Amino acid sequence: MTQPSAVWSLSGFGDEVDPDPAVQAAVLLALGASHIEVRSAWGTNVSELEHDAVVRLKAILDDKGLKVSAVASPIGKVDVSLPVEHEVTRLRQIISVAKALDTKYVRIFSFYRGEGQEQEEIREAVMERMSALAAEAAAHGIVLLHENEKGIYGDTPDRVLDIMETVNSPALRVAWDNANFVQVGVKPYTEGYAILRPYLEYLQVKDAIATTGEVVPAGEGDGELDATISALAADGYTGFASLEPHLASAHELGGYSGPVAFGIAARAFAGLAAKNGVDLV
């Protein structure tokens, strides 16, 4: 066993465990996590959580001793034809949630194109919207984490890099997802790591099989998780690793695994981390 050479904070999407934050927290703590990534609570997405619910959520997490790594918002998971202000307004609400939960990170996406449109056709509109979102985040001391996902503009490493270089804001960084790259035909580490590493500030942990797109536990697919973890450990990454197993069912705004499958995913990742000298805390 390699001696730990890196220390990463373990987090996870709580709503993949259970709709109830108290259950989410208990399972994550049992798996050794110090943080939770908040996408929804009691079945309500963060974009629609009322202030009282956020206060209640914070009290539950404080009581359990669990901190929030990021707010996983649905910002940018909409058609790019919507007005710029549409998502900026929604972001303001989510920033208030992030502030109340004491985290600086908000996960976002980079917009869907209309039917029959090519990615190149929406590039200018995407950049306008991503720049407006980054400016709003910067004004509030928030860092947006762009998740690469199939169907949005920033689905491949080249287009994610295009967003980062064009917007050129410290308030916009990369949430790296190996499985999502696999699902768009990319070999994540081989084809994306070197160009995106300067912007990589958050690791979302899941794997996928290239031929089917099926999401599997870390190390069981074609996501080059082993190589990615090794490289991150070697070049000094000290951020979050957030479990997003997607092992039971998925819908447009999120996925679900349940406690048992979530535990399987957590143990698979812990094994890869230990192999590569990463201590998860």
PDB file of C-alpha atoms in Angstrom:
ATOM      1  CA  MET A   1       0.000   0.000   0.000  1.00  0.00           C
ATOM      2  CA  THR A   2       1.314   3.430  -0.967  1.00  0.00           C
ATOM      3  CA  GLN A   3       1.883   5.893   1.871  1.00  0.00           C
ATOM      4  CA  PRO A   4      -0.633   8.769   1.615  1.00  0.00           C
ATOM      5  CA  SER A   5       0.864  11.605  -0.398  1.00  0.00           C
ATOM      6  CA  ALA A   6      -2.299  13.662  -0.817  1.00  0.00           C
ATOM      7  CA  VAL A   7      -5.298  14.504   1.350  1.00  0.00           C
ATOM      8  CA  TRP A   8      -8.674  15.107  -0.288  1.00  0.00           C
ATOM      9  CA  SER A   9     -11.965  16.030   1.358  1.00  0.00           C
ATOM     10  CA  LEU A  10     -14.600  13.365   0.690  1.00  0.00           C
ATOM     11  CA  SER A  11     -18.086  14.575  -0.196  1.00  0.00           C
ATOM     12  CA  GLY A  12     -21.099  13.189  -2.005  1.00  0.00           C
ATOM     13  CA  PHE A  13     -24.474  14.028  -3.497  1.00  0.00           C
ATOM     14  CA  GLY A  14     -26.699  13.548  -0.484  1.00  0.00           C
ATOM     15  CA  ASP A  15     -29.921  13.201  -2.452  1.00  0.00           C
ATOM     16  CA  GLU A  16     -28.539  10.098  -4.148  1.00  0.00           C
ATOM     17  CA  VAL A  17     -28.778   8.423  -0.730  1.00  0.00           C
ATOM     18  CA  ASP A  18     -32.252   9.500   0.383  1.00  0.00           C
ATOM     19  CA  PRO A  19     -34.553  12.546   0.112  1.00  0.00           C
ATOM     20  CA  ASP A  20     -34.191  13.190   3.870  1.00  0.00           C
ATOM     21  CA  PRO A  21     -31.056  15.214   4.737  1.00  0.00           C
ATOM     22  CA  ALA A  22     -30.764  13.510   8.132  1.00  0.00           C
ATOM     23  CA  VAL A  23     -30.457  10.122   6.399  1.00  0.00           C
ATOM     24  CA  GLN A  24     -28.119  11.608   3.783  1.00  0.00           C
ATOM     25  CA  ALA A  25     -25.834  12.926   6.514  1.00  0.00           C
ATOM     26  CA  ALA A  26     -25.827   9.701   8.506  1.00  0.00           C
ATOM     27  CA  VAL A  27     -24.833   7.586   5.488  1.00  0.00           C
ATOM     28  CA  LEU A  28     -22.135   9.991   4.314  1.00  0.00           C
ATOM     29  CA  LEU A  29     -20.626  10.159   7.794  1.00  0.00           C
ATOM     30  CA  ALA A  30     -20.658   6.358   8.027  1.00  0.00           C
ATOM     31  CA  LEU A  31     -18.708   6.232   4.752  1.00  0.00           C
ATOM     32  CA  GLY A  32     -16.060   8.595   6.111  1.00  0.00           C
ATOM     33  CA  ALA A  33     -17.153  11.802   4.385  1.00  0.00           C
ATOM     34  CA  SER A  34     -16.604  15.187   6.024  1.00  0.00           C
ATOM     35  CA  HIS A  35     -18.753  17.073   3.503  1.00  0.00           C
ATOM     36  CA  ILE A  36     -21.986  16.824   1.537  1.00  0.00           C
ATOM     37  CA  GLU A  37     -22.905  18.200  -1.886  1.00  0.00           C
ATOM     38  CA  VAL A  38     -26.418  19.622  -1.801  1.00  0.00           C
ATOM     39  CA  ARG A  39     -28.607  19.234  -4.902  1.00  0.00           C
ATOM     40  CA  SER A  40     -31.987  18.791  -3.221  1.00  0.00           C
ATOM     41  CA  ALA A  41     -33.487  18.318   0.225  1.00  0.00           C
ATOM     42  CA  TRP A  42     -36.817  16.677   1.050  1.00  0.00           C
ATOM     43  CA  GLY A  43     -37.313  16.255  -2.697  1.00  0.00           C
ATOM     44  CA  THR A  44     -36.977  19.972  -3.464  1.00  0.00           C
ATOM     45  CA  ASN A  45     -34.214  21.201  -5.759  1.00  0.00           C
ATOM     46  CA  VAL A  46     -31.869  23.895  -4.402  1.00  0.00           C
ATOM     47  CA  SER A  47     -33.220  26.339  -6.980  1.00  0.00           C
ATOM     48  CA  GLU A  48     -36.614  26.153  -5.251  1.00  0.00           C
ATOM     49  CA  LEU A  49     -35.689  25.740  -1.577  1.00  0.00           C
ATOM     50  CA  GLU A  50     -37.377  28.316   0.644  1.00  0.00           C
ATOM     51  CA  HIS A  51     -35.270  30.188   3.198  1.00  0.00           C
ATOM     52  CA  ASP A  52     -36.816  28.331   6.148  1.00  0.00           C
ATOM     53  CA  ALA A  53     -35.954  24.987   4.566  1.00  0.00           C
ATOM     54  CA  VAL A  54     -32.350  26.086   4.010  1.00  0.00           C
ATOM     55  CA  VAL A  55     -32.078  27.139   7.672  1.00  0.00           C
ATOM     56  CA  ARG A  56     -33.512  23.781   8.733  1.00  0.00           C
ATOM     57  CA  LEU A  57     -31.090  21.941   6.452  1.00  0.00           C
ATOM     58  CA  LYS A  58     -28.109  23.867   7.826  1.00  0.00           C
ATOM     59  CA  ALA A  59     -29.156  23.013  11.389  1.00  0.00           C
ATOM     60  CA  ILE A  60     -29.324  19.289  10.553  1.00  0.00           C
ATOM     61  CA  LEU A  61     -25.889  19.321   8.921  1.00  0.00           C
ATOM     62  CA  ASP A  62     -24.379  21.351  11.766  1.00  0.00           C
ATOM     63  CA  ASP A  63     -25.810  18.907  14.276  1.00  0.00           C
ATOM     64  CA  LYS A  64     -24.186  16.005  12.391  1.00  0.00           C
ATOM     65  CA  GLY A  65     -20.896  17.870  11.977  1.00  0.00           C
ATOM     66  CA  LEU A  66     -21.091  17.758   8.183  1.00  0.00           C
ATOM     67  CA  LYS A  67     -19.975  20.692   6.036  1.00  0.00           C
ATOM     68  CA  VAL A  68     -21.169  21.576   2.520  1.00  0.00           C
ATOM     69  CA  SER A  69     -18.658  21.174  -0.307  1.00  0.00           C
ATOM     70  CA  ALA A  70     -20.863  22.670  -3.023  1.00  0.00           C
ATOM     71  CA  VAL A  71     -24.401  23.480  -4.057  1.00  0.00           C
ATOM     72  CA  ALA A  72     -25.198  21.380  -7.131  1.00  0.00           C
ATOM     73  CA  SER A  73     -27.456  23.711  -9.050  1.00  0.00           C
ATOM     74  CA  PRO A  74     -29.328  23.131 -12.337  1.00  0.00           C
ATOM     75  CA  ILE A  75     -28.133  26.493 -13.678  1.00  0.00           C
ATOM     76  CA  GLY A  76     -27.325  26.244 -17.388  1.00  0.00           C
ATOM     77  CA  LYS A  77     -29.281  23.019 -17.832  1.00  0.00           C
ATOM     78  CA  VAL A  78     -31.772  24.914 -19.960  1.00  0.00           C
ATOM     79  CA  ASP A  79     -32.117  25.890 -23.617  1.00  0.00           C
ATOM     80  CA  VAL A  80     -29.693  28.620 -24.622  1.00  0.00           C
ATOM     81  CA  SER A  81     -32.537  30.547 -26.287  1.00  0.00           C
ATOM     82  CA  LEU A  82     -33.823  31.687 -22.887  1.00  0.00           C
ATOM     83  CA  PRO A  83     -32.870  35.297 -22.017  1.00  0.00           C
ATOM     84  CA  VAL A  84     -29.535  35.878 -20.271  1.00  0.00           C
ATOM     85  CA  GLU A  85     -31.309  37.220 -17.195  1.00  0.00           C
ATOM     86  CA  HIS A  86     -33.303  33.992 -16.766  1.00  0.00           C
ATOM     87  CA  GLU A  87     -30.374  32.030 -15.362  1.00  0.00           C
ATOM     88  CA  VAL A  88     -28.715  35.033 -13.706  1.00  0.00           C
ATOM     89  CA  THR A  89     -31.879  35.534 -11.665  1.00  0.00           C
ATOM     90  CA  ARG A  90     -31.971  31.862 -10.700  1.00  0.00           C
ATOM     91  CA  LEU A  91     -28.275  32.026  -9.804  1.00  0.00           C
ATOM     92  CA  ARG A  92     -28.930  34.866  -7.353  1.00  0.00           C
ATOM     93  CA  GLN A  93     -31.356  32.624  -5.459  1.00  0.00           C
ATOM     94  CA  ILE A  94     -28.845  29.753  -5.442  1.00  0.00           C
ATOM     95  CA  ILE A  95     -26.030  32.040  -4.288  1.00  0.00           C
ATOM     96  CA  SER A  96     -28.193  32.910  -1.269  1.00  0.00           C
ATOM     97  CA  VAL A  97     -28.504  29.163  -0.568  1.00  0.00           C
ATOM     98  CA  ALA A  98     -24.730  28.676  -0.929  1.00  0.00           C
ATOM     99  CA  LYS A  99     -24.058  31.578   1.455  1.00  0.00           C
ATOM    100  CA  ALA A 100     -26.498  30.187   4.017  1.00  0.00           C
ATOM    101  CA  LEU A 101     -24.847  26.757   3.769  1.00  0.00           C
ATOM    102  CA  ASP A 102     -21.376  28.300   4.071  1.00  0.00           C
ATOM    103  CA  THR A 103     -19.881  27.117   0.776  1.00  0.00           C
ATOM    104  CA  LYS A 104     -18.236  29.118  -2.002  1.00  0.00           C
ATOM    105  CA  TYR A 105     -18.888  26.565  -4.753  1.00  0.00           C
ATOM    106  CA  VAL A 106     -21.925  26.331  -7.054  1.00  0.00           C
ATOM    107  CA  ARG A 107     -22.044  23.651  -9.772  1.00  0.00           C
ATOM    108  CA  ILE A 108     -23.451  24.793 -13.145  1.00  0.00           C
ATOM    109  CA  PHE A 109     -23.771  23.702 -16.802  1.00  0.00           C
ATOM    110  CA  SER A 110     -23.333  25.390 -20.185  1.00  0.00           C
ATOM    111  CA  PHE A 111     -26.722  25.227 -21.904  1.00  0.00           C
ATOM    112  CA  TYR A 112     -28.567  23.017 -24.357  1.00  0.00           C
ATOM    113  CA  ARG A 113     -28.916  23.861 -28.035  1.00  0.00           C
ATOM    114  CA  GLY A 114     -32.202  23.796 -29.909  1.00  0.00           C
ATOM    115  CA  GLU A 115     -33.247  20.904 -32.105  1.00  0.00           C
ATOM    116  CA  GLY A 116     -31.283  20.895 -35.358  1.00  0.00           C
ATOM    117  CA  GLN A 117     -28.695  23.377 -34.076  1.00  0.00           C
ATOM    118  CA  GLU A 118     -24.956  22.667 -34.148  1.00  0.00           C
ATOM    119  CA  GLN A 119     -22.746  23.471 -31.163  1.00  0.00           C
ATOM    120  CA  GLU A 120     -20.922  26.159 -33.150  1.00  0.00           C
ATOM    121  CA  GLU A 121     -24.198  27.985 -33.750  1.00  0.00           C
ATOM    122  CA  ILE A 122     -24.800  28.548 -30.035  1.00  0.00           C
ATOM    123  CA  ARG A 123     -21.215  29.347 -29.039  1.00  0.00           C
ATOM    124  CA  GLU A 124     -21.640  33.119 -28.869  1.00  0.00           C
ATOM    125  CA  ALA A 125     -24.876  32.861 -26.859  1.00  0.00           C
ATOM    126  CA  VAL A 126     -23.253  30.370 -24.476  1.00  0.00           C
ATOM    127  CA  MET A 127     -20.260  32.624 -23.864  1.00  0.00           C
ATOM    128  CA  GLU A 128     -22.510  35.627 -23.232  1.00  0.00           C
ATOM    129  CA  ARG A 129     -24.474  33.673 -20.629  1.00  0.00           C
ATOM    130  CA  MET A 130     -21.467  32.037 -18.974  1.00  0.00           C
ATOM    131  CA  SER A 131     -19.745  35.428 -18.717  1.00  0.00           C
ATOM    132  CA  ALA A 132     -22.834  36.971 -17.115  1.00  0.00           C
ATOM    133  CA  LEU A 133     -23.062  34.101 -14.629  1.00  0.00           C
ATOM    134  CA  ALA A 134     -19.358  34.356 -13.767  1.00  0.00           C
ATOM    135  CA  ALA A 135     -19.676  38.111 -13.225  1.00  0.00           C
ATOM    136  CA  GLU A 136     -22.624  37.587 -10.859  1.00  0.00           C
ATOM    137  CA  ALA A 137     -20.712  34.915  -8.949  1.00  0.00           C
ATOM    138  CA  ALA A 138     -17.575  37.042  -8.698  1.00  0.00           C
ATOM    139  CA  ALA A 139     -19.578  39.923  -7.254  1.00  0.00           C
ATOM    140  CA  HIS A 140     -20.637  37.649  -4.378  1.00  0.00           C
ATOM    141  CA  GLY A 141     -17.378  35.800  -3.765  1.00  0.00           C
ATOM    142  CA  ILE A 142     -18.750  32.582  -5.283  1.00  0.00           C
ATOM    143  CA  VAL A 143     -16.897  30.181  -7.601  1.00  0.00           C
ATOM    144  CA  LEU A 144     -18.930  28.454 -10.305  1.00  0.00           C
ATOM    145  CA  LEU A 145     -17.931  24.889 -11.148  1.00  0.00           C
ATOM    146  CA  HIS A 146     -18.756  23.918 -14.715  1.00  0.00           C
ATOM    147  CA  GLU A 147     -19.656  20.236 -15.017  1.00  0.00           C
ATOM    148  CA  ASN A 148     -18.995  18.622 -18.370  1.00  0.00           C
ATOM    149  CA  GLU A 149     -22.175  16.790 -19.363  1.00  0.00           C
ATOM    150  CA  LYS A 150     -23.567  15.242 -22.526  1.00  0.00           C
ATOM    151  CA  GLY A 151     -25.918  17.475 -24.484  1.00  0.00           C
ATOM    152  CA  ILE A 152     -24.635  20.840 -23.253  1.00  0.00           C
ATOM    153  CA  TYR A 153     -22.099  23.042 -25.042  1.00  0.00           C
ATOM    154  CA  GLY A 154     -19.270  22.107 -22.675  1.00  0.00           C
ATOM    155  CA  ASP A 155     -19.463  18.361 -23.241  1.00  0.00           C
ATOM    156  CA  THR A 156     -15.949  17.701 -24.609  1.00  0.00           C
ATOM    157  CA  PRO A 157     -12.557  18.823 -23.243  1.00  0.00           C
ATOM    158  CA  ASP A 158     -11.995  21.210 -26.164  1.00  0.00           C
ATOM    159  CA  ARG A 159     -15.298  23.005 -25.616  1.00  0.00           C
ATOM    160  CA  VAL A 160     -14.818  23.144 -21.844  1.00  0.00           C
ATOM    161  CA  LEU A 161     -11.418  24.729 -22.490  1.00  0.00           C
ATOM    162  CA  ASP A 162     -13.065  27.158 -24.911  1.00  0.00           C
ATOM    163  CA  ILE A 163     -15.439  28.269 -22.140  1.00  0.00           C
ATOM    164  CA  MET A 164     -12.653  28.666 -19.581  1.00  0.00           C
ATOM    165  CA  GLU A 165     -10.389  30.650 -21.908  1.00  0.00           C
ATOM    166  CA  THR A 166     -13.160  32.829 -23.334  1.00  0.00           C
ATOM    167  CA  VAL A 167     -14.874  33.731 -20.052  1.00  0.00           C
ATOM    168  CA  ASN A 168     -11.452  33.983 -18.397  1.00  0.00           C
ATOM    169  CA  SER A 169     -12.736  34.482 -14.853  1.00  0.00           C
ATOM    170  CA  PRO A 170     -11.391  33.120 -11.561  1.00  0.00           C
ATOM    171  CA  ALA A 171     -15.065  32.750 -10.608  1.00  0.00           C
ATOM    172  CA  LEU A 172     -15.495  29.963 -13.204  1.00  0.00           C
ATOM    173  CA  ARG A 173     -13.640  26.679 -12.818  1.00  0.00           C
ATOM    174  CA  VAL A 174     -13.969  23.025 -13.833  1.00  0.00           C
ATOM    175  CA  ALA A 175     -15.862  20.294 -12.009  1.00  0.00           C
ATOM    176  CA  TRP A 176     -14.292  17.248 -13.653  1.00  0.00           C
ATOM    177  CA  ASP A 177     -16.539  14.249 -14.342  1.00  0.00           C
ATOM    178  CA  ASN A 178     -14.865  11.203 -15.913  1.00  0.00           C
ATOM    179  CA  ALA A 179     -18.113   9.328 -16.585  1.00  0.00           C
ATOM    180  CA  ASN A 180     -19.724  12.193 -18.454  1.00  0.00           C
ATOM    181  CA  PHE A 181     -16.705  12.439 -20.754  1.00  0.00           C
ATOM    182  CA  VAL A 182     -16.949   8.701 -21.468  1.00  0.00           C
ATOM    183  CA  GLN A 183     -20.610   9.146 -22.418  1.00  0.00           C
ATOM    184  CA  VAL A 184     -19.651  11.562 -25.213  1.00  0.00           C
ATOM    185  CA  GLY A 185     -16.922   9.317 -26.598  1.00  0.00           C
ATOM    186  CA  VAL A 186     -13.952  10.909 -24.843  1.00  0.00           C
ATOM    187  CA  LYS A 187     -11.077   9.170 -23.061  1.00  0.00           C
ATOM    188  CA  PRO A 188     -11.021  11.552 -20.088  1.00  0.00           C
ATOM    189  CA  TYR A 189      -7.441  11.398 -18.847  1.00  0.00           C
ATOM    190  CA  THR A 190      -5.863  10.742 -22.245  1.00  0.00           C
ATOM    191  CA  GLU A 191      -7.729  13.450 -24.127  1.00  0.00           C
ATOM    192  CA  GLY A 192      -8.698  16.028 -21.521  1.00  0.00           C
ATOM    193  CA  TYR A 193      -6.594  16.073 -18.394  1.00  0.00           C
ATOM    194  CA  ALA A 194      -3.559  18.029 -19.585  1.00  0.00           C
ATOM    195  CA  ILE A 195      -5.533  20.870 -21.156  1.00  0.00           C
ATOM    196  CA  LEU A 196      -8.087  21.224 -18.356  1.00  0.00           C
ATOM    197  CA  ARG A 197      -5.908  20.628 -15.292  1.00  0.00           C
ATOM    198  CA  PRO A 198      -5.100  24.370 -14.867  1.00  0.00           C
ATOM    199  CA  TYR A 199      -8.839  24.971 -14.333  1.00  0.00           C
ATOM    200  CA  LEU A 200      -9.725  21.762 -12.478  1.00  0.00           C
ATOM    201  CA  GLU A 201     -10.945  22.665  -8.990  1.00  0.00           C
ATOM    202  CA  TYR A 202     -13.410  19.912  -8.101  1.00  0.00           C
ATOM    203  CA  LEU A 203     -13.642  16.174  -8.775  1.00  0.00           C
ATOM    204  CA  GLN A 204     -16.972  14.420  -9.254  1.00  0.00           C
ATOM    205  CA  VAL A 205     -16.558  10.694  -8.826  1.00  0.00           C
ATOM    206  CA  LYS A 206     -18.266   8.307 -11.185  1.00  0.00           C
ATOM    207  CA  ASP A 207     -17.239   5.941 -13.975  1.00  0.00           C
ATOM    208  CA  ALA A 208     -18.940   4.680 -17.139  1.00  0.00           C
ATOM    209  CA  ILE A 209     -18.666   2.002 -19.802  1.00  0.00           C
ATOM    210  CA  ALA A 210     -17.850   3.401 -23.233  1.00  0.00           C
ATOM    211  CA  THR A 211     -19.909   0.967 -25.323  1.00  0.00           C
ATOM    212  CA  THR A 212     -23.159   1.449 -23.413  1.00  0.00           C
ATOM    213  CA  GLY A 213     -22.761   4.672 -21.427  1.00  0.00           C
ATOM    214  CA  GLU A 214     -23.782   2.765 -18.301  1.00  0.00           C
ATOM    215  CA  VAL A 215     -22.567   4.360 -15.069  1.00  0.00           C
ATOM    216  CA  VAL A 216     -20.556   2.004 -12.842  1.00  0.00           C
ATOM    217  CA  PRO A 217     -18.469   2.256  -9.636  1.00  0.00           C
ATOM    218  CA  ALA A 218     -15.069   3.971  -9.887  1.00  0.00           C
ATOM    219  CA  GLY A 219     -12.500   1.800 -11.629  1.00  0.00           C
ATOM    220  CA  GLU A 220     -15.030  -0.538 -13.257  1.00  0.00           C
ATOM    221  CA  GLY A 221     -15.506   1.456 -16.462  1.00  0.00           C
ATOM    222  CA  ASP A 222     -13.571   3.292 -19.165  1.00  0.00           C
ATOM    223  CA  GLY A 223     -13.260   6.598 -17.314  1.00  0.00           C
ATOM    224  CA  GLU A 224      -9.523   6.297 -16.641  1.00  0.00           C
ATOM    225  CA  LEU A 225     -10.201   7.026 -12.955  1.00  0.00           C
ATOM    226  CA  ASP A 226      -6.988   5.328 -11.859  1.00  0.00           C
ATOM    227  CA  ALA A 227      -4.819   7.491 -14.103  1.00  0.00           C
ATOM    228  CA  THR A 228      -6.790  10.625 -13.215  1.00  0.00           C
ATOM    229  CA  ILE A 229      -6.506  10.084  -9.456  1.00  0.00           C
ATOM    230  CA  SER A 230      -2.799   9.263  -9.789  1.00  0.00           C
ATOM    231  CA  ALA A 231      -2.118  12.418 -11.776  1.00  0.00           C
ATOM    232  CA  LEU A 232      -4.128  14.659  -9.449  1.00  0.00           C
ATOM    233  CA  ALA A 233      -2.301  13.251  -6.423  1.00  0.00           C
ATOM    234  CA  ALA A 234       1.058  13.724  -8.120  1.00  0.00           C
ATOM    235  CA  ASP A 235       0.478  17.346  -9.103  1.00  0.00           C
ATOM    236  CA  GLY A 236      -0.796  18.542  -5.749  1.00  0.00           C
ATOM    237  CA  TYR A 237      -4.585  18.491  -5.960  1.00  0.00           C
ATOM    238  CA  THR A 238      -6.020  19.018  -2.454  1.00  0.00           C
ATOM    239  CA  GLY A 239      -9.682  19.708  -3.153  1.00  0.00           C
ATOM    240  CA  PHE A 240     -12.946  17.814  -2.914  1.00  0.00           C
ATOM    241  CA  ALA A 241     -13.827  14.396  -4.280  1.00  0.00           C
ATOM    242  CA  SER A 242     -17.610  14.206  -4.500  1.00  0.00           C
ATOM    243  CA  LEU A 243     -19.350  10.864  -4.975  1.00  0.00           C
ATOM    244  CA  GLU A 244     -22.107  10.967  -7.587  1.00  0.00           C
ATOM    245  CA  PRO A 245     -22.739   7.262  -8.177  1.00  0.00           C
ATOM    246  CA  HIS A 246     -25.900   7.366 -10.371  1.00  0.00           C
ATOM    247  CA  LEU A 247     -26.223   3.611  -9.845  1.00  0.00           C
ATOM    248  CA  ALA A 248     -29.972   3.093  -9.477  1.00  0.00           C
ATOM    249  CA  SER A 249     -31.905   5.533 -11.620  1.00  0.00           C
ATOM    250  CA  ALA A 250     -31.405   8.942 -13.143  1.00  0.00           C
ATOM    251  CA  HIS A 251     -33.622  11.765 -14.306  1.00  0.00           C
ATOM    252  CA  GLU A 252     -32.918  15.072 -15.971  1.00  0.00           C
ATOM    253  CA  LEU A 253     -31.946  17.062 -12.887  1.00  0.00           C
ATOM    254  CA  GLY A 254     -30.225  14.324 -10.930  1.00  0.00           C
ATOM    255  CA  GLY A 255     -29.721  10.686 -10.131  1.00  0.00           C
ATOM    256  CA  TYR A 256     -30.434   8.235  -7.343  1.00  0.00           C
ATOM    257  CA  SER A 257     -28.484   5.327  -5.913  1.00  0.00           C
ATOM    258  CA  GLY A 258     -29.841   4.503  -2.447  1.00  0.00           C
ATOM    259  CA  PRO A 259     -27.681   3.796   0.619  1.00  0.00           C
ATOM    260  CA  VAL A 260     -26.442   0.337  -0.439  1.00  0.00           C
ATOM    261  CA  ALA A 261     -25.346   1.279  -3.966  1.00  0.00           C
ATOM    262  CA  PHE A 262     -23.895   4.534  -2.646  1.00  0.00           C
ATOM    263  CA  GLY A 263     -21.784   2.523  -0.227  1.00  0.00           C
ATOM    264  CA  ILE A 264     -20.553   0.272  -3.040  1.00  0.00           C
ATOM    265  CA  ALA A 265     -19.508   3.340  -5.037  1.00  0.00           C
ATOM    266  CA  ALA A 266     -17.802   4.896  -2.009  1.00  0.00           C
ATOM    267  CA  ARG A 267     -15.775   1.768  -1.260  1.00  0.00           C
ATOM    268  CA  ALA A 268     -14.728   1.385  -4.901  1.00  0.00           C
ATOM    269  CA  PHE A 269     -13.415   4.952  -4.934  1.00  0.00           C
ATOM    270  CA  ALA A 270     -11.730   4.566  -1.547  1.00  0.00           C
ATOM    271  CA  GLY A 271      -9.812   1.579  -2.920  1.00  0.00           C
ATOM    272  CA  LEU A 272      -8.561   3.542  -5.915  1.00  0.00           C
ATOM    273  CA  ALA A 273      -7.670   6.506  -3.724  1.00  0.00           C
ATOM    274  CA  ALA A 274      -5.657   4.350  -1.305  1.00  0.00           C
ATOM    275  CA  LYS A 275      -3.860   2.655  -4.190  1.00  0.00           C
ATOM    276  CA  ASN A 276      -2.730   6.059  -5.410  1.00  0.00           C
ATOM    277  CA  GLY A 277      -1.672   7.390  -2.009  1.00  0.00           C
ATOM    278  CA  VAL A 278      -4.698   9.595  -1.449  1.00  0.00           C
ATOM    279  CA  ASP A 279      -6.078   9.947   2.071  1.00  0.00           C
ATOM    280  CA  LEU A 280      -9.821  10.733   2.063  1.00  0.00           C
ATOM    281  CA  VAL A 281     -11.046  12.775   5.024  1.00  0.00           C
TER     282      VAL A 281
END
